[in-house]
Short mmCIF file of N, CA, C and O in Angstrom, two decimals:
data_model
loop_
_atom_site.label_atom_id
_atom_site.label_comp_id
_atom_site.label_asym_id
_atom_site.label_seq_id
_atom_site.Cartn_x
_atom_site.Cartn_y
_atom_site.Cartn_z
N UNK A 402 157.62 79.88 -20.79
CA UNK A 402 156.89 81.12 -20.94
C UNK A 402 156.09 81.09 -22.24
O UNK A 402 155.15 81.87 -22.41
N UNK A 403 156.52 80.06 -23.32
CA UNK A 403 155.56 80.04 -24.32
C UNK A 403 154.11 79.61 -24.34
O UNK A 403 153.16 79.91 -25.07
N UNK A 404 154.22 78.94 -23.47
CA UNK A 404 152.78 78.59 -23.16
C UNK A 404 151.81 79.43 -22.39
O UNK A 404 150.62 79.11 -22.37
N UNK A 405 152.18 80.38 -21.81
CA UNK A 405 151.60 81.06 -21.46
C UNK A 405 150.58 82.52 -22.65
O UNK A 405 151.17 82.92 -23.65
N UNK A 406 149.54 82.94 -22.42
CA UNK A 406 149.05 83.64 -22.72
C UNK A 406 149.68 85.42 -23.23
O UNK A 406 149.76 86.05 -22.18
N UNK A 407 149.94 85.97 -23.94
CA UNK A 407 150.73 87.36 -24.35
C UNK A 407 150.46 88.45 -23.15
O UNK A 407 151.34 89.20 -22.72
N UNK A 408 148.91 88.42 -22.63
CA UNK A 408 148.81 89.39 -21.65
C UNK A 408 149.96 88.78 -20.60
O UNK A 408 150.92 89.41 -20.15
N UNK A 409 149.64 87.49 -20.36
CA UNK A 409 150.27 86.95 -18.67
C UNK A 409 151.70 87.06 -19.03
O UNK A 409 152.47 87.39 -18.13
N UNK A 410 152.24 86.81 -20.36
CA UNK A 410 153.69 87.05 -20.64
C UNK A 410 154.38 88.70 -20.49
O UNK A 410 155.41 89.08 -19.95
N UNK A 411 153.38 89.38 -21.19
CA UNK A 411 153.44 91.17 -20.40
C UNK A 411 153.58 91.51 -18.80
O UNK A 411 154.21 92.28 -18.09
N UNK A 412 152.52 90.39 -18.66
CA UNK A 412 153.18 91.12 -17.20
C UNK A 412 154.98 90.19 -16.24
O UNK A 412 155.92 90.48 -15.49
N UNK A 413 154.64 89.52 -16.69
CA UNK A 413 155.94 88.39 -16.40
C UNK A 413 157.10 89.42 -16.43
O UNK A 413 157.84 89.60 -15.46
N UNK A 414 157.23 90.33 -18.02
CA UNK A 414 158.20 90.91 -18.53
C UNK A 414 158.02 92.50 -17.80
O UNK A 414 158.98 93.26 -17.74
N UNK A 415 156.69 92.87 -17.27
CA UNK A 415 156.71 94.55 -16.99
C UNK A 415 156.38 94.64 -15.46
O UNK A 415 156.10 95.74 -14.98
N UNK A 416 156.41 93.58 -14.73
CA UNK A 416 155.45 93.32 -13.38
C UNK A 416 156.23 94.16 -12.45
O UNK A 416 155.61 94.70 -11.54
N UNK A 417 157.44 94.34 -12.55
CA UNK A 417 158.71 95.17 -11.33
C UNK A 417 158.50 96.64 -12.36
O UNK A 417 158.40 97.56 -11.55
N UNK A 418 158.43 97.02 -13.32
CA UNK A 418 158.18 98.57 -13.43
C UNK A 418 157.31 99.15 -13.65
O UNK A 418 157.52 100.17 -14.31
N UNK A 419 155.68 98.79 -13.19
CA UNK A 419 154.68 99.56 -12.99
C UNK A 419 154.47 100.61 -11.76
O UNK A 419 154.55 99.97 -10.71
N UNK A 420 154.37 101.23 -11.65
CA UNK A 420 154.18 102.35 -10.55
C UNK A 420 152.70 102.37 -10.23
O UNK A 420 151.73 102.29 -10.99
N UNK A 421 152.75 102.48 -9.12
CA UNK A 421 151.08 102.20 -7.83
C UNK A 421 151.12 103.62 -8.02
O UNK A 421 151.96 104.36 -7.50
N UNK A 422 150.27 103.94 -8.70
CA UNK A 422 149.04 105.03 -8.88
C UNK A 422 148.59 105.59 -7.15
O UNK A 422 149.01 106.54 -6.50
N UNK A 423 147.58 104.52 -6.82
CA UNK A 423 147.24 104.92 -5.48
C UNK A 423 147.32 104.00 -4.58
O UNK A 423 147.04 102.82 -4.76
N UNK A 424 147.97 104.81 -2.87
CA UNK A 424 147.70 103.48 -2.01
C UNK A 424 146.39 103.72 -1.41
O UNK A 424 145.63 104.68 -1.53
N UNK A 425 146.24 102.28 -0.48
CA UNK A 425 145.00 102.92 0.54
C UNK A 425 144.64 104.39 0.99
O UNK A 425 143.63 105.07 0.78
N UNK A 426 145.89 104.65 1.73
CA UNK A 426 145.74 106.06 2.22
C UNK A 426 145.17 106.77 0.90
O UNK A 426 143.96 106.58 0.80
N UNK A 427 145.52 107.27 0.23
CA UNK A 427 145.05 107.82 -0.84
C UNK A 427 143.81 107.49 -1.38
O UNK A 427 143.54 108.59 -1.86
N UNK A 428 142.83 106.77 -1.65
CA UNK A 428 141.88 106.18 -2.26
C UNK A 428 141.16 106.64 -1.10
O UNK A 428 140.32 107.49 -1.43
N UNK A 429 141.19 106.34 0.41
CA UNK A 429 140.12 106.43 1.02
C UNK A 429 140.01 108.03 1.87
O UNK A 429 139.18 108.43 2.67
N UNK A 430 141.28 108.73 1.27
CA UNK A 430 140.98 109.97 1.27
C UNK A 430 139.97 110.77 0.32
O UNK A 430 139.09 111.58 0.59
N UNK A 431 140.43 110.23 -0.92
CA UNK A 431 139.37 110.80 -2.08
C UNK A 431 137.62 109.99 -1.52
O UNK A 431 136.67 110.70 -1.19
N UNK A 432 137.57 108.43 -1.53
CA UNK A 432 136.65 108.59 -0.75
C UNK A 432 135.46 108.78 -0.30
O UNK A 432 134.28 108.62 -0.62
N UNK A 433 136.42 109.36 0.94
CA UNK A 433 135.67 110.02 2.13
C UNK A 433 135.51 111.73 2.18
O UNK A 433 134.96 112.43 3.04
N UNK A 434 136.34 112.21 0.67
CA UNK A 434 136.09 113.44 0.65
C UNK A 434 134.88 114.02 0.16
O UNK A 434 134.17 113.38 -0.62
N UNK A 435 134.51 115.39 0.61
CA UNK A 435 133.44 116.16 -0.29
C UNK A 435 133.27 116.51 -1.26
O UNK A 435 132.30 116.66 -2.00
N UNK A 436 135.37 116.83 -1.33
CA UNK A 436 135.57 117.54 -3.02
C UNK A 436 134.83 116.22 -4.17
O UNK A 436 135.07 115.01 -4.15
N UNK A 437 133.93 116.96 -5.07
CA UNK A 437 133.50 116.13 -6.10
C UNK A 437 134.63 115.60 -7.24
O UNK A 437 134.34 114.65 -7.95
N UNK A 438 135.86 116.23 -7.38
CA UNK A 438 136.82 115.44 -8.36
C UNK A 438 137.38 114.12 -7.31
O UNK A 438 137.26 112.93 -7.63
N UNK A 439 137.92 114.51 -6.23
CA UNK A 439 138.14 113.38 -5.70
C UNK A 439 136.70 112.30 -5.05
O UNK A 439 137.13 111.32 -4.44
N UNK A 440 135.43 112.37 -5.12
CA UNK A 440 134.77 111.47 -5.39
C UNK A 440 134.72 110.82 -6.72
O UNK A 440 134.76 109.64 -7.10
N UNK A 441 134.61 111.95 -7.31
CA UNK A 441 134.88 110.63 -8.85
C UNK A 441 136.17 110.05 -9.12
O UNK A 441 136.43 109.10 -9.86
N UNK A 442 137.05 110.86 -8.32
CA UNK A 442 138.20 109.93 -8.93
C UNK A 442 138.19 108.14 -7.82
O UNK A 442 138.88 107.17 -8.13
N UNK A 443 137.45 108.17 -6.87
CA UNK A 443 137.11 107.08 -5.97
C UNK A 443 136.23 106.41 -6.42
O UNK A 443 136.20 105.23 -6.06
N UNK A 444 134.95 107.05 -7.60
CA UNK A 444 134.33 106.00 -7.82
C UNK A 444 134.43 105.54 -9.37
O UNK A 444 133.79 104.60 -9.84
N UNK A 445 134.98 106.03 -9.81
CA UNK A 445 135.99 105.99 -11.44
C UNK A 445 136.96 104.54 -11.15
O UNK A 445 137.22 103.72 -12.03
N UNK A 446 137.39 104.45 -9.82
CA UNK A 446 138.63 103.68 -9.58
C UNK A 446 138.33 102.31 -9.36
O UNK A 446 138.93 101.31 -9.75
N UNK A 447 136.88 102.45 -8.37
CA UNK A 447 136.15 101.22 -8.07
C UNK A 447 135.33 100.76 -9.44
O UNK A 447 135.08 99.60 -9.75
N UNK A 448 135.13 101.41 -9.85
CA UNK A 448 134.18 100.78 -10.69
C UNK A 448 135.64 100.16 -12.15
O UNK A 448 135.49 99.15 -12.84
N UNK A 449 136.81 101.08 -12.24
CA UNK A 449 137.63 100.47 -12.75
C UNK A 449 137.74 99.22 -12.62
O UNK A 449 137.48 98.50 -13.58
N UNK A 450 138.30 98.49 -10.98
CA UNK A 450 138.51 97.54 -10.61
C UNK A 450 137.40 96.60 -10.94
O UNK A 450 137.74 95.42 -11.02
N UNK A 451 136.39 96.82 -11.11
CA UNK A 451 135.54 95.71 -11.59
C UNK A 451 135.33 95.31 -12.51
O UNK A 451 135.01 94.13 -12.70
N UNK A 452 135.52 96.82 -14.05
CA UNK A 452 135.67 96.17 -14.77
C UNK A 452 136.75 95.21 -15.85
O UNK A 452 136.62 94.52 -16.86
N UNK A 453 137.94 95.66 -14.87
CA UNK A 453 139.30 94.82 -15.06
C UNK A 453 139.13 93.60 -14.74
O UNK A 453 139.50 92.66 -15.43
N UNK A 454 138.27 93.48 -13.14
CA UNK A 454 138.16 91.96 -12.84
C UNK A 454 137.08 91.17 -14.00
O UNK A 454 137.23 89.97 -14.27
N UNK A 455 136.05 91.97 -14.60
CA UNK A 455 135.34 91.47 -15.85
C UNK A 455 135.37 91.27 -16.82
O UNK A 455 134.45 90.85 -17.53
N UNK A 456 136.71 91.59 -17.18
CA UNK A 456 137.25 91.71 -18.69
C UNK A 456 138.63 90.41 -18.24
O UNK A 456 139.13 89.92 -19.25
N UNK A 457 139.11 89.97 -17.15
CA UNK A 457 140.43 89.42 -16.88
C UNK A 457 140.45 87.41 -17.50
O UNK A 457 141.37 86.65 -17.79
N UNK A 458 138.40 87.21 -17.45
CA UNK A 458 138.42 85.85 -18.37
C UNK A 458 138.54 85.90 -19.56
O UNK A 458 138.72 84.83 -20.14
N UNK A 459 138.46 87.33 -20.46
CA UNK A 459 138.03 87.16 -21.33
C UNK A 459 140.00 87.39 -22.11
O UNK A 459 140.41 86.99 -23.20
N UNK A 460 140.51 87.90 -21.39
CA UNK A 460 141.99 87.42 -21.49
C UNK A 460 142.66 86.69 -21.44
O UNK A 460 143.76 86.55 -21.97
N UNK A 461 141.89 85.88 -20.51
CA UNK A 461 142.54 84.17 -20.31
C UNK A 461 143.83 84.63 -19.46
O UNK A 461 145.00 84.32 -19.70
N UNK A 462 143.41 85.33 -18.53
CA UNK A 462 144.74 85.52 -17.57
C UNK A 462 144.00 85.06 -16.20
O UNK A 462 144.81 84.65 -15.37
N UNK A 463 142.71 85.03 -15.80
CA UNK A 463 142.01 84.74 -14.39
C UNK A 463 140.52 84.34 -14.38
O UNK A 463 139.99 84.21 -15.48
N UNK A 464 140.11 84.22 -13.77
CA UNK A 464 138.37 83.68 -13.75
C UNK A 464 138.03 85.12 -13.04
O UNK A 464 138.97 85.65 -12.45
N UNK A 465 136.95 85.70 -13.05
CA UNK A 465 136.52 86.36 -11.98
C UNK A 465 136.31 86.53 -10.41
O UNK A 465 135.33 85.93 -9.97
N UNK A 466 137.19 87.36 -9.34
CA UNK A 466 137.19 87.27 -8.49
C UNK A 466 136.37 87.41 -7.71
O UNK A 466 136.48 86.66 -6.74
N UNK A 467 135.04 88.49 -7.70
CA UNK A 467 133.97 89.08 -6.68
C UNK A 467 133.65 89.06 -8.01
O UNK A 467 134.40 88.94 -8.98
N UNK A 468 131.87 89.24 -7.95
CA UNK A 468 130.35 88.87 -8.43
C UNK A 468 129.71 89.78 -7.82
O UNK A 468 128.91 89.49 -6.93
N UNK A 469 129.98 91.23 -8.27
CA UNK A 469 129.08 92.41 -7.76
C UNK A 469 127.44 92.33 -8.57
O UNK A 469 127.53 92.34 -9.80
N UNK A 470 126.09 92.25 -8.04
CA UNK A 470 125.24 91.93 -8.45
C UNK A 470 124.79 92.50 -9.28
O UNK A 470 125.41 93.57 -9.26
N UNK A 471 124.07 92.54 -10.09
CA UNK A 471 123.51 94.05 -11.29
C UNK A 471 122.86 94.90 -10.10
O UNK A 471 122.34 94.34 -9.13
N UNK A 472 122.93 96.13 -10.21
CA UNK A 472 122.16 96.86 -9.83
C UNK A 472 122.71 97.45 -8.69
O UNK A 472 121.82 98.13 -8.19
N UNK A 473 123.87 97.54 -7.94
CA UNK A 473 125.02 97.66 -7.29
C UNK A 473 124.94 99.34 -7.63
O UNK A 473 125.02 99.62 -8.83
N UNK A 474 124.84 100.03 -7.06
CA UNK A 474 125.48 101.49 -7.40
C UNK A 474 127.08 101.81 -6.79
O UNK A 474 127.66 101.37 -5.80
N UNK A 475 127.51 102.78 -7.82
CA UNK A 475 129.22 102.94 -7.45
C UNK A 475 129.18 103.94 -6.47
O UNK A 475 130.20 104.62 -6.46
N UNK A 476 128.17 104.31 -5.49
CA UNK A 476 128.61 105.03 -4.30
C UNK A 476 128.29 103.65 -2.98
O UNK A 476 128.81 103.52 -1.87
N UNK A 477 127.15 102.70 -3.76
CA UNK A 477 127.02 101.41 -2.68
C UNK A 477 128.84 101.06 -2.64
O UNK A 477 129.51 100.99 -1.62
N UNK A 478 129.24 100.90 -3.78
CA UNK A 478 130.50 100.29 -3.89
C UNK A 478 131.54 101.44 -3.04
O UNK A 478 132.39 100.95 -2.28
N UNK A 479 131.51 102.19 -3.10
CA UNK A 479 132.23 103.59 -2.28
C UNK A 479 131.91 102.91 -1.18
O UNK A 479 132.97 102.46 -0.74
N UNK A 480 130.68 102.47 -0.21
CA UNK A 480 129.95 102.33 1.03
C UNK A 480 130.80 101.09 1.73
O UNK A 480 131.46 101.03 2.77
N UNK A 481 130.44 99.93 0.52
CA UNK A 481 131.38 98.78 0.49
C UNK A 481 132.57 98.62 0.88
O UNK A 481 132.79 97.87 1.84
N UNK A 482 133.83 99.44 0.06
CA UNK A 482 134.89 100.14 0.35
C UNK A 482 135.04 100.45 1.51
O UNK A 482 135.62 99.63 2.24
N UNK A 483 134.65 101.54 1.99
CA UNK A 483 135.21 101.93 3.19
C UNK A 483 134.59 101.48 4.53
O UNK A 483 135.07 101.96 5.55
N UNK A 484 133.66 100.69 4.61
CA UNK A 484 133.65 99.87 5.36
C UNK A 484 134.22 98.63 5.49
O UNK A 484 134.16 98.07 6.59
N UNK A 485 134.71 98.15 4.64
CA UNK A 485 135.71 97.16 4.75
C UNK A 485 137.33 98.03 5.21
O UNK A 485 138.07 97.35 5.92
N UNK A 486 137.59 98.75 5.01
CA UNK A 486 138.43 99.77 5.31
C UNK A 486 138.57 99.82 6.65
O UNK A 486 139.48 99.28 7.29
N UNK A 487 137.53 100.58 7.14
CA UNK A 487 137.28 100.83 8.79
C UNK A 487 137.42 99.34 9.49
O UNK A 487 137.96 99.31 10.59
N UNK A 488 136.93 98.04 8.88
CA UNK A 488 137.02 96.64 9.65
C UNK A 488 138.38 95.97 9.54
O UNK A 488 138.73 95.03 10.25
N UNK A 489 139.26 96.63 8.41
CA UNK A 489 140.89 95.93 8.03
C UNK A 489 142.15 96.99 7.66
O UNK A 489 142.87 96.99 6.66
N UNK A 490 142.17 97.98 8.92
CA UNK A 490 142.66 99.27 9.19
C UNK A 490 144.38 99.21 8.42
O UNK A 490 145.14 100.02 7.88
N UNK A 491 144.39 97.60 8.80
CA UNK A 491 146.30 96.98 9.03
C UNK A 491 146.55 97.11 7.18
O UNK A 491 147.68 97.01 6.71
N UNK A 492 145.15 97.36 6.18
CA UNK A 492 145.27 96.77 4.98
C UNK A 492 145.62 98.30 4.37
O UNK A 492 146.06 98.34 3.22
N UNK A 493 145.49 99.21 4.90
CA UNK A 493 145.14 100.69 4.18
C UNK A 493 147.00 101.22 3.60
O UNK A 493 147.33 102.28 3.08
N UNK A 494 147.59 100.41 3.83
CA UNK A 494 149.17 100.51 3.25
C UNK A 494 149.37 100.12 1.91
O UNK A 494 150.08 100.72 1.10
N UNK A 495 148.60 98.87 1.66
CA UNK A 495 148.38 97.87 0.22
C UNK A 495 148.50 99.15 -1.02
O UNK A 495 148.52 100.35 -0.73
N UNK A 496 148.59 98.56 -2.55
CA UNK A 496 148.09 99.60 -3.27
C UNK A 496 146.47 99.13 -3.24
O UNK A 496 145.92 98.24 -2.58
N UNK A 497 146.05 99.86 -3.98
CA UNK A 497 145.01 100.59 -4.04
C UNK A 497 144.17 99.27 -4.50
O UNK A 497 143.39 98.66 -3.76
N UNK A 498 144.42 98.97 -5.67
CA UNK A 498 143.56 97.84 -6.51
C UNK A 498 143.78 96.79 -5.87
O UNK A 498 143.22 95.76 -6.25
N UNK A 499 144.70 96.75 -4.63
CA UNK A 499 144.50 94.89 -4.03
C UNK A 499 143.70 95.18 -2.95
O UNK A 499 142.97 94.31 -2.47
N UNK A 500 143.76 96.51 -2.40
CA UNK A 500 142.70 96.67 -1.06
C UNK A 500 141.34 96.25 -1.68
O UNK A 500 140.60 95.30 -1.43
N UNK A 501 141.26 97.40 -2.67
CA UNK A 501 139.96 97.14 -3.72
C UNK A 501 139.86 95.86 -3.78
O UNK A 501 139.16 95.64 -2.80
N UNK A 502 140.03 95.09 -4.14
CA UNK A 502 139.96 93.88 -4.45
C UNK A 502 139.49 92.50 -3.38
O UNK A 502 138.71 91.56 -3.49
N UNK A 503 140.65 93.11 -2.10
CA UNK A 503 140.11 92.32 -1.06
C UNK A 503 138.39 92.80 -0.79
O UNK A 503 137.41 92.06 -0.68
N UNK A 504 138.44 93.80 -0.75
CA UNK A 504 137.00 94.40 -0.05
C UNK A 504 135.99 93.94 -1.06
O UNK A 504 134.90 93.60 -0.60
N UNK A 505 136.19 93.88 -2.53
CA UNK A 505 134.74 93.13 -2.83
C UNK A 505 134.97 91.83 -2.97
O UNK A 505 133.92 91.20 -3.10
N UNK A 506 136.06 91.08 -2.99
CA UNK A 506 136.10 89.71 -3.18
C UNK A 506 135.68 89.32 -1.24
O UNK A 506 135.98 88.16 -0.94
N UNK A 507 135.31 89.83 -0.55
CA UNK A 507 134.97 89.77 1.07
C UNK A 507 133.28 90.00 0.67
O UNK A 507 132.51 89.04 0.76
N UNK A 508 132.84 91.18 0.29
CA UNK A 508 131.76 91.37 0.01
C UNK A 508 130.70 90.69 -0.97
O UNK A 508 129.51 90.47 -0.72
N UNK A 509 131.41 90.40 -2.18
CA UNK A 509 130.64 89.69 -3.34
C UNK A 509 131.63 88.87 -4.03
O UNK A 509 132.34 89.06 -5.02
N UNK A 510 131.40 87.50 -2.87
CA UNK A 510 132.03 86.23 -3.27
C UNK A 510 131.09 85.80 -4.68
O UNK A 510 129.92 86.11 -4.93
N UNK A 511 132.01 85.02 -5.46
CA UNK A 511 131.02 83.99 -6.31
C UNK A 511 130.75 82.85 -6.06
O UNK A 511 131.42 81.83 -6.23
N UNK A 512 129.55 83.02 -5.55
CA UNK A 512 129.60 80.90 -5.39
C UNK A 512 129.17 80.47 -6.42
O UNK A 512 129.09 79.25 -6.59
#
């Protein structure tokens, strides 16, 4: 474990007592809703996830997974989302940030 990095050693040591915030169900309720707090809290979340996945080399814990292009808007990314949603129905149980995750690493591979 010494060789490993302090973030990747944090999670080694905290990985069984974090609590999932949101699952699918939840995320693609906010969404697909009208209420404006639960849209921002859907596009607050996505745009979270990206910039966790953009900040995760600079930790030296991962390379970047999905390569969302500049110019991407966070309701395209909402659009993104739940259409990958509607195509991988079996996934909407996951938490929240791995659905997220599948759906743009499906959408905006890096080659």
């Amino acid at each position: 474990m010494r060789n490993f990095p302090l973030g990747a050693r944090l999670l080694f040591v905290t990985g069984g007592a974090r609590a999932n915030f949101l699952d699918g169900y939840e995320l693609r309720e906010r969404c697909e809703s009208q209420r404006i707090d639960y849209v921002n809290t859907c596009l607050g979340y996505l745009t979270g996830v990206i910039d966790s996945d953009d900040a995760a080399p600079s930790w030296r814990l991962a390379k970047s997974l999905f390569c969302v292009p500049r110019g991407v808007s966070a309701n395209q990314l909402r659009g993104t989302f739940l259409s990958y949603l509607r195509e991988h129905p079996e996934e909407e149980d996951l938490n929240a940030a791995i659905l997220v995750g599948n759906a743009f690493i499906s959408a905006f591979p890096c080659d």
